[in-house]
mmCIF file of C-alpha atoms in Angstrom:
data_model
loop_
_atom_site.group_PDB
_atom_site.id
_atom_site.type_symbol
_atom_site.label_atom_id
_atom_site.label_comp_id
_atom_site.label_asym_id
_atom_site.label_seq_id
_atom_site.Cartn_x
_atom_site.Cartn_y
_atom_site.Cartn_z
ATOM 1 C CA MET P 784 18.295 216.591 15.514
ATOM 2 C CA LYS P 785 16.315 213.405 14.811
ATOM 3 C CA MET P 786 16.768 211.597 11.507
ATOM 4 C CA ILE P 787 13.770 211.519 9.156
ATOM 5 C CA SER P 788 12.655 208.030 8.091
ATOM 6 C CA LYS P 789 11.246 207.308 4.629
ATOM 7 C CA GLY P 790 7.838 206.608 6.144
ATOM 8 C CA PHE P 791 7.383 210.225 7.293
ATOM 9 C CA THR P 792 4.907 212.395 5.439
ATOM 10 C CA ALA P 793 5.858 215.846 4.121
ATOM 11 C CA MET P 794 3.948 217.425 7.030
ATOM 12 C CA ALA P 795 5.842 215.374 9.619
ATOM 13 C CA PHE P 796 9.084 216.323 7.889
ATOM 14 C CA ALA P 797 8.176 220.035 8.089
ATOM 15 C CA LEU P 798 7.101 219.784 11.738
ATOM 16 C CA THR P 799 10.348 218.057 12.702
ATOM 17 C CA PHE P 800 12.456 220.817 11.181
ATOM 18 C CA ALA P 801 10.232 223.507 12.696
ATOM 19 C CA ALA P 802 10.750 221.960 16.127
ATOM 20 C CA ALA P 803 14.485 221.851 15.566
ATOM 21 C CA ALA P 804 14.512 225.525 14.581
ATOM 22 C CA ALA P 805 12.461 226.477 17.631
ATOM 23 C CA PHE P 806 14.890 224.592 19.858
ATOM 24 C CA ALA P 807 17.817 226.381 18.212
ATOM 25 C CA ASP P 808 16.242 229.802 18.826
ATOM 26 C CA GLU P 809 15.456 228.875 22.446
ATOM 27 C CA LYS P 810 19.051 227.792 22.948
ATOM 28 C CA GLY P 811 20.407 230.963 21.349
ATOM 29 C CA THR P 812 18.202 233.134 23.530
ATOM 30 C CA ALA P 813 19.325 231.270 26.649
ATOM 31 C CA VAL P 814 23.001 231.808 25.728
ATOM 32 C CA MET P 815 22.540 235.553 25.239
ATOM 33 C CA GLN P 816 20.414 235.882 28.385
ATOM 34 C CA ALA P 817 23.186 234.200 30.388
ATOM 35 C CA ALA P 818 25.658 236.709 28.940
ATOM 36 C CA LEU P 819 23.444 239.604 30.049
ATOM 37 C CA ASP P 820 23.029 238.036 33.503
ATOM 38 C CA VAL P 821 26.758 237.933 34.320
ATOM 39 C CA GLU P 822 26.975 239.633 37.710
ATOM 40 C CA LYS P 823 28.246 243.210 37.674
ATOM 41 C CA PRO P 824 29.611 245.172 40.645
ATOM 42 C CA LYS P 825 27.197 247.600 42.264
ATOM 43 C CA PHE P 826 29.767 250.350 41.716
ATOM 44 C CA SER P 827 32.941 250.526 39.673
ATOM 45 C CA LYS P 828 35.639 253.100 39.107
ATOM 46 C CA SER P 829 38.309 252.535 36.486
ATOM 47 C CA MET P 830 41.129 254.259 34.632
ATOM 48 C CA VAL P 831 40.773 253.262 30.989
ATOM 49 C CA GLU P 832 43.186 253.708 28.119
ATOM 50 C CA MET P 833 41.552 254.228 24.723
ATOM 51 C CA LYS P 834 43.738 253.713 21.655
ATOM 52 C CA LEU P 835 42.561 254.913 18.255
ATOM 53 C CA LYS P 836 44.581 253.450 15.385
ATOM 54 C CA ASP P 837 44.554 254.011 11.632
ATOM 55 C CA LEU P 838 45.378 250.537 10.322
ATOM 56 C CA LYS P 839 46.521 251.916 6.958
ATOM 57 C CA SER P 840 49.029 254.519 8.158
ATOM 58 C CA GLY P 841 49.732 253.122 11.624
ATOM 59 C CA ASP P 842 48.956 256.500 13.212
ATOM 60 C CA GLU P 843 47.718 256.159 16.788
ATOM 61 C CA GLU P 844 46.149 258.398 19.411
ATOM 62 C CA VAL P 845 46.097 257.369 23.070
ATOM 63 C CA ARG P 846 43.434 258.738 25.407
ATOM 64 C CA GLN P 847 43.047 258.482 29.164
ATOM 65 C CA ILE P 848 39.526 258.151 30.571
ATOM 66 C CA MET P 849 38.146 257.989 34.101
ATOM 67 C CA GLU P 850 35.016 255.861 34.066
ATOM 68 C CA TYR P 851 32.359 255.464 36.759
ATOM 69 C CA GLY P 852 29.640 252.812 36.698
ATOM 70 C CA ARG P 853 26.756 251.649 38.838
ATOM 71 C CA ASN P 854 24.408 248.692 38.484
ATOM 72 C CA TYR P 855 21.062 248.663 40.281
ATOM 73 C CA ASP P 856 17.445 247.542 40.254
ATOM 74 C CA ASP P 857 15.317 250.091 38.397
ATOM 75 C CA GLY P 858 12.317 249.415 40.634
ATOM 76 C CA SER P 859 10.582 247.041 38.236
ATOM 77 C CA GLY P 860 12.822 244.052 38.877
ATOM 78 C CA HIS P 861 15.268 244.769 36.063
ATOM 79 C CA LYS P 862 18.979 245.436 36.496
ATOM 80 C CA VAL P 863 20.211 248.537 34.657
ATOM 81 C CA THR P 864 23.605 250.217 34.375
ATOM 82 C CA ASP P 865 24.594 253.902 34.390
ATOM 83 C CA MET P 866 27.997 255.010 33.129
ATOM 84 C CA VAL P 867 30.025 258.230 33.148
ATOM 85 C CA MET P 868 33.196 258.796 31.112
ATOM 86 C CA LEU P 869 35.544 261.704 31.833
ATOM 87 C CA PHE P 870 38.217 262.243 29.153
ATOM 88 C CA GLN P 871 41.444 263.448 30.759
ATOM 89 C CA SER P 872 43.891 263.506 27.831
ATOM 90 C CA PRO P 873 45.107 264.369 25.214
ATOM 91 C CA ALA P 874 44.389 268.090 24.914
ATOM 92 C CA ASN P 875 42.073 267.749 21.889
ATOM 93 C CA ILE P 876 39.590 265.643 23.866
ATOM 94 C CA LYS P 877 40.344 266.719 27.472
ATOM 95 C CA ASP P 878 37.304 267.587 29.606
ATOM 96 C CA THR P 879 34.834 265.953 27.219
ATOM 97 C CA ARG P 880 32.359 264.092 29.426
ATOM 98 C CA PHE P 881 29.667 261.525 28.665
ATOM 99 C CA LEU P 882 26.760 260.075 30.644
ATOM 100 C CA GLN P 883 24.615 257.100 29.689
ATOM 101 C CA LYS P 884 21.646 255.908 31.741
ATOM 102 C CA GLU P 885 20.168 252.554 30.758
ATOM 103 C CA ASN P 886 16.396 252.244 30.489
ATOM 104 C CA TYR P 887 14.813 248.816 30.351
ATOM 105 C CA GLY P 888 12.444 248.430 27.415
ATOM 106 C CA LYS P 889 13.228 251.771 25.792
ATOM 107 C CA ASP P 890 16.149 253.791 24.452
ATOM 108 C CA ASP P 891 18.934 254.688 26.860
ATOM 109 C CA ASP P 892 19.380 258.342 27.864
ATOM 110 C CA LYS P 893 22.696 259.887 26.793
ATOM 111 C CA TRP P 894 24.284 263.290 27.395
ATOM 112 C CA ILE P 895 27.637 264.687 26.305
ATOM 113 C CA TYR P 896 29.552 267.749 27.517
ATOM 114 C CA LEU P 897 31.739 269.421 24.895
ATOM 115 C CA PRO P 898 34.292 271.820 26.445
ATOM 116 C CA ALA P 899 34.690 273.876 23.257
ATOM 117 C CA LEU P 900 30.996 274.768 23.462
ATOM 118 C CA LYS P 901 30.867 274.763 27.276
ATOM 119 C CA ASN P 902 27.561 273.024 26.916
ATOM 120 C CA THR P 903 25.914 269.748 27.918
ATOM 121 C CA ARG P 904 23.500 268.399 25.352
ATOM 122 C CA ARG P 905 21.304 265.363 25.089
ATOM 123 C CA VAL P 906 22.229 262.851 22.389
ATOM 124 C CA ASN P 907 19.148 262.211 20.253
ATOM 125 C CA THR P 908 18.149 258.682 19.266
ATOM 126 C CA SER P 909 18.448 259.779 15.620
ATOM 127 C CA GLU P 910 22.217 260.112 16.199
ATOM 128 C CA GLY P 911 22.589 256.444 17.114
ATOM 129 C CA SER P 912 24.726 255.499 14.113
ATOM 130 C CA LYS P 913 27.125 258.448 14.571
ATOM 131 C CA ALA P 914 30.643 257.831 15.882
ATOM 132 C CA PHE P 915 31.179 258.298 19.613
ATOM 133 C CA VAL P 916 33.915 260.952 20.106
ATOM 134 C CA GLY P 917 35.776 259.880 16.960
ATOM 135 C CA SER P 918 36.028 256.218 17.976
ATOM 136 C CA ASP P 919 34.886 253.173 16.012
ATOM 137 C CA ALA P 920 31.904 252.775 18.331
ATOM 138 C CA SER P 921 28.607 254.391 17.429
ATOM 139 C CA TYR P 922 26.279 255.749 20.100
ATOM 140 C CA ASP P 923 24.093 252.680 19.509
ATOM 141 C CA ASP P 924 27.109 250.415 20.034
ATOM 142 C CA MET P 925 27.383 251.886 23.533
ATOM 143 C CA SER P 926 23.902 250.649 24.463
ATOM 144 C CA THR P 927 22.857 247.182 25.617
ATOM 145 C CA ARG P 928 20.202 245.597 23.390
ATOM 146 C CA GLU P 929 17.317 243.902 25.166
ATOM 147 C CA ILE P 930 16.861 240.187 24.584
ATOM 148 C CA ASP P 931 13.490 240.621 22.870
ATOM 149 C CA GLU P 932 14.907 243.050 20.288
ATOM 150 C CA ASP P 933 16.607 240.217 18.387
ATOM 151 C CA ASP P 934 16.007 236.715 17.084
ATOM 152 C CA HIS P 935 18.824 234.601 18.564
ATOM 153 C CA GLN P 936 19.727 231.694 16.291
ATOM 154 C CA TYR P 937 22.009 229.098 17.881
ATOM 155 C CA GLN P 938 24.811 228.040 15.544
ATOM 156 C CA GLY P 939 26.571 225.428 17.683
ATOM 157 C CA VAL P 940 29.794 225.086 19.685
ATOM 158 C CA GLU P 941 33.017 226.425 18.179
ATOM 159 C CA GLU P 942 36.586 227.041 19.281
ATOM 160 C CA LYS P 943 37.479 230.720 18.757
ATOM 161 C CA ASN P 944 40.981 232.165 18.875
ATOM 162 C CA VAL P 945 40.899 235.810 19.909
ATOM 163 C CA ARG P 946 44.305 237.486 19.623
ATOM 164 C CA GLY P 947 46.080 234.421 20.948
ATOM 165 C CA THR P 948 43.502 233.354 23.531
ATOM 166 C CA THR P 949 41.405 230.308 22.615
ATOM 167 C CA TYR P 950 37.866 230.021 23.957
ATOM 168 C CA THR P 951 35.261 227.254 23.701
ATOM 169 C CA CYS P 952 32.193 229.207 22.610
ATOM 170 C CA ASP P 953 28.492 229.014 21.906
ATOM 171 C CA LYS P 954 27.972 230.705 18.536
ATOM 172 C CA VAL P 955 24.782 232.752 18.059
ATOM 173 C CA LYS P 956 23.443 234.742 15.111
ATOM 174 C CA GLU P 957 21.433 237.779 16.240
ATOM 175 C CA VAL P 958 18.931 239.238 13.780
ATOM 176 C CA PRO P 959 16.980 242.377 14.804
ATOM 177 C CA HIS P 960 13.203 242.065 14.737
ATOM 178 C CA ASP P 961 12.910 245.724 13.716
ATOM 179 C CA LYS P 962 15.398 246.297 10.887
ATOM 180 C CA LYS P 963 14.846 250.072 11.091
ATOM 181 C CA ASN P 964 15.850 250.111 14.753
ATOM 182 C CA SER P 965 19.325 248.667 14.183
ATOM 183 C CA GLN P 966 22.310 249.916 12.192
ATOM 184 C CA TYR P 967 23.265 246.298 11.458
ATOM 185 C CA SER P 968 21.434 243.681 9.413
ATOM 186 C CA TYR P 969 22.682 241.008 11.839
ATOM 187 C CA ARG P 970 25.477 240.117 14.253
ATOM 188 C CA ILE P 971 27.262 236.850 14.962
ATOM 189 C CA THR P 972 28.510 236.440 18.520
ATOM 190 C CA TRP P 973 30.801 233.866 20.114
ATOM 191 C CA VAL P 974 30.085 233.539 23.863
ATOM 192 C CA ASP P 975 32.722 231.906 26.058
ATOM 193 C CA GLN P 976 31.168 228.903 27.807
ATOM 194 C CA ALA P 977 33.337 229.308 30.908
ATOM 195 C CA THR P 978 32.634 232.975 31.702
ATOM 196 C CA ARG P 979 29.493 233.665 29.596
ATOM 197 C CA VAL P 980 31.285 236.710 28.156
ATOM 198 C CA PRO P 981 30.850 237.482 24.423
ATOM 199 C CA VAL P 982 34.483 237.297 23.299
ATOM 200 C CA TYR P 983 34.071 237.865 19.562
ATOM 201 C CA THR P 984 31.338 239.601 17.587
ATOM 202 C CA GLU P 985 30.948 240.272 13.875
ATOM 203 C CA MET P 986 28.602 243.106 12.851
ATOM 204 C CA TYR P 987 27.198 243.212 9.317
ATOM 205 C CA ASP P 988 25.947 246.356 7.587
ATOM 206 C CA LYS P 989 22.607 246.828 5.837
ATOM 207 C CA ASP P 990 24.047 245.233 2.667
ATOM 208 C CA GLY P 991 25.104 242.132 4.599
ATOM 209 C CA LYS P 992 28.819 242.996 4.430
ATOM 210 C CA LEU P 993 31.091 242.691 7.453
ATOM 211 C CA GLU P 994 31.489 246.160 8.970
ATOM 212 C CA LYS P 995 32.983 245.711 12.449
ATOM 213 C CA THR P 996 34.496 243.112 14.736
ATOM 214 C CA LEU P 997 34.704 243.217 18.532
ATOM 215 C CA GLU P 998 37.421 241.115 20.206
ATOM 216 C CA VAL P 999 37.847 240.400 23.923
ATOM 217 C CA PRO P 1000 41.183 238.622 24.450
ATOM 218 C CA VAL P 1001 41.622 239.335 28.182
ATOM 219 C CA ILE P 1002 39.040 238.452 30.852
ATOM 220 C CA VAL P 1003 39.913 238.490 34.547
ATOM 221 C CA ASN P 1004 38.216 237.562 37.806
ATOM 222 C CA TYR P 1005 38.487 240.566 40.099
ATOM 223 C CA LYS P 1006 37.049 240.300 43.619
ATOM 224 C CA GLY P 1007 34.538 237.729 42.419
ATOM 225 C CA TYR P 1008 33.452 239.626 39.307
ATOM 226 C CA THR P 1009 34.125 238.666 35.705
ATOM 227 C CA ILE P 1010 35.763 241.715 34.121
ATOM 228 C CA THR P 1011 36.607 242.414 30.483
ATOM 229 C CA LYS P 1012 40.069 243.927 30.819
ATOM 230 C CA GLU P 1013 40.807 244.470 27.125
ATOM 231 C CA ALA P 1014 38.491 244.939 24.137
ATOM 232 C CA TYR P 1015 39.270 245.792 20.501
ATOM 233 C CA LEU P 1016 36.649 247.208 18.131
ATOM 234 C CA THR P 1017 37.707 247.292 14.485
ATOM 235 C CA ASN P 1018 35.905 248.876 11.552
ATOM 236 C CA VAL P 1019 37.139 246.547 8.816
ATOM 237 C CA GLN P 1020 35.657 248.748 6.079
ATOM 238 C CA LYS P 1021 37.407 251.928 7.263
ATOM 239 C CA LYS P 1022 40.582 250.108 8.367
ATOM 240 C CA HIS P 1023 40.467 251.734 11.795
ATOM 241 C CA SER P 1024 40.375 250.329 15.328
ATOM 242 C CA THR P 1025 39.601 251.355 18.899
ATOM 243 C CA ALA P 1026 41.099 249.555 21.886
ATOM 244 C CA LEU P 1027 39.851 249.870 25.472
ATOM 245 C CA ILE P 1028 42.220 248.676 28.191
ATOM 246 C CA ILE P 1029 41.551 248.903 31.934
ATOM 247 C CA LYS P 1030 44.646 250.165 33.753
ATOM 248 C CA LYS P 1031 43.227 250.564 37.265
ATOM 249 C CA LEU P 1032 40.001 249.266 38.787
ATOM 250 C CA ALA P 1033 38.052 249.561 42.031
ATOM 251 C CA VAL P 1034 34.681 247.907 42.699
ATOM 252 C CA ASP P 1035 31.846 248.220 45.226
ATOM 253 C CA GLU P 1036 33.086 251.529 46.601
ATOM 254 C CA ALA P 1037 30.020 253.789 46.791
ATOM 255 C CA ILE P 1038 29.790 256.608 44.239
ATOM 256 C CA PRO P 1039 27.472 259.587 44.967
ATOM 257 C CA ASP P 1040 24.227 259.765 42.980
ATOM 258 C CA ARG P 1041 25.126 263.241 41.689
ATOM 259 C CA VAL P 1042 27.930 261.730 39.559
ATOM 260 C CA PHE P 1043 25.306 260.082 37.385
ATOM 261 C CA THR P 1044 23.546 263.318 36.420
ATOM 262 C CA ALA P 1045 23.759 265.669 33.457
ATOM 263 C CA ASP P 1046 24.664 268.518 35.873
ATOM 264 C CA PHE P 1047 27.815 266.648 36.941
ATOM 265 C CA LEU P 1048 29.087 266.741 33.355
ATOM 266 C CA LYS P 1049 29.488 270.533 33.494
ATOM 267 C CA THR P 1050 32.435 270.339 35.897
ATOM 268 C CA GLY P 1051 33.243 266.654 36.376
ATOM 269 C CA LYS P 1052 33.470 267.351 40.123
#
């Protein structure tokens, strides 16, 4: 930022700071766009361990999930991602299945199969703030926000220690343009400069109080792709956390189109 000399008028002073703010927003947007543009495999298949932990009592539940993903051009020049999650254990969640299909410029489509009801139902957009299968993630947390949904305010470069791993990060404050279309008043994200992966995020509730943190302490390069191997989402208000840890991974092995359909959820086969 340029220094302001005593000879500047009030208008020049205001214009200088306006230019600086515009530059900061442009920088913040570029950082978040780079994070979205990190190359994803065309197909992925992974065995994921989900750990739910009550931070007050120490009680923990471990779940096993088979996850399928595909990344493709939606026909309008935009890359979108579809994802299927098949819960395999424990017994209280076994055979629950979830499908999410990303839509550029509008809400993602989501379906869930609940074995107790033997029924697949669409998840309504009005349910966005509800917890996803008892985890600390809401249905909205599962979706990728488009760049133009938020004002990205660049906060500078900062070293961030995430569970013992230190990253050199670009720090960005993300404020939703439409307050009614977000469960958070704002988020602050630290993006690793080396991998362009958001490694730490703070999410603030409607009252401006810290509600959740997302930590990514383990990032690996697997067959040329940058993969988040471990992620920890903590609801600091409820003292509860959800960990996602990839145990096995395969990429770029074709997965049939039928897997990414609501009909597939009925049987998982």
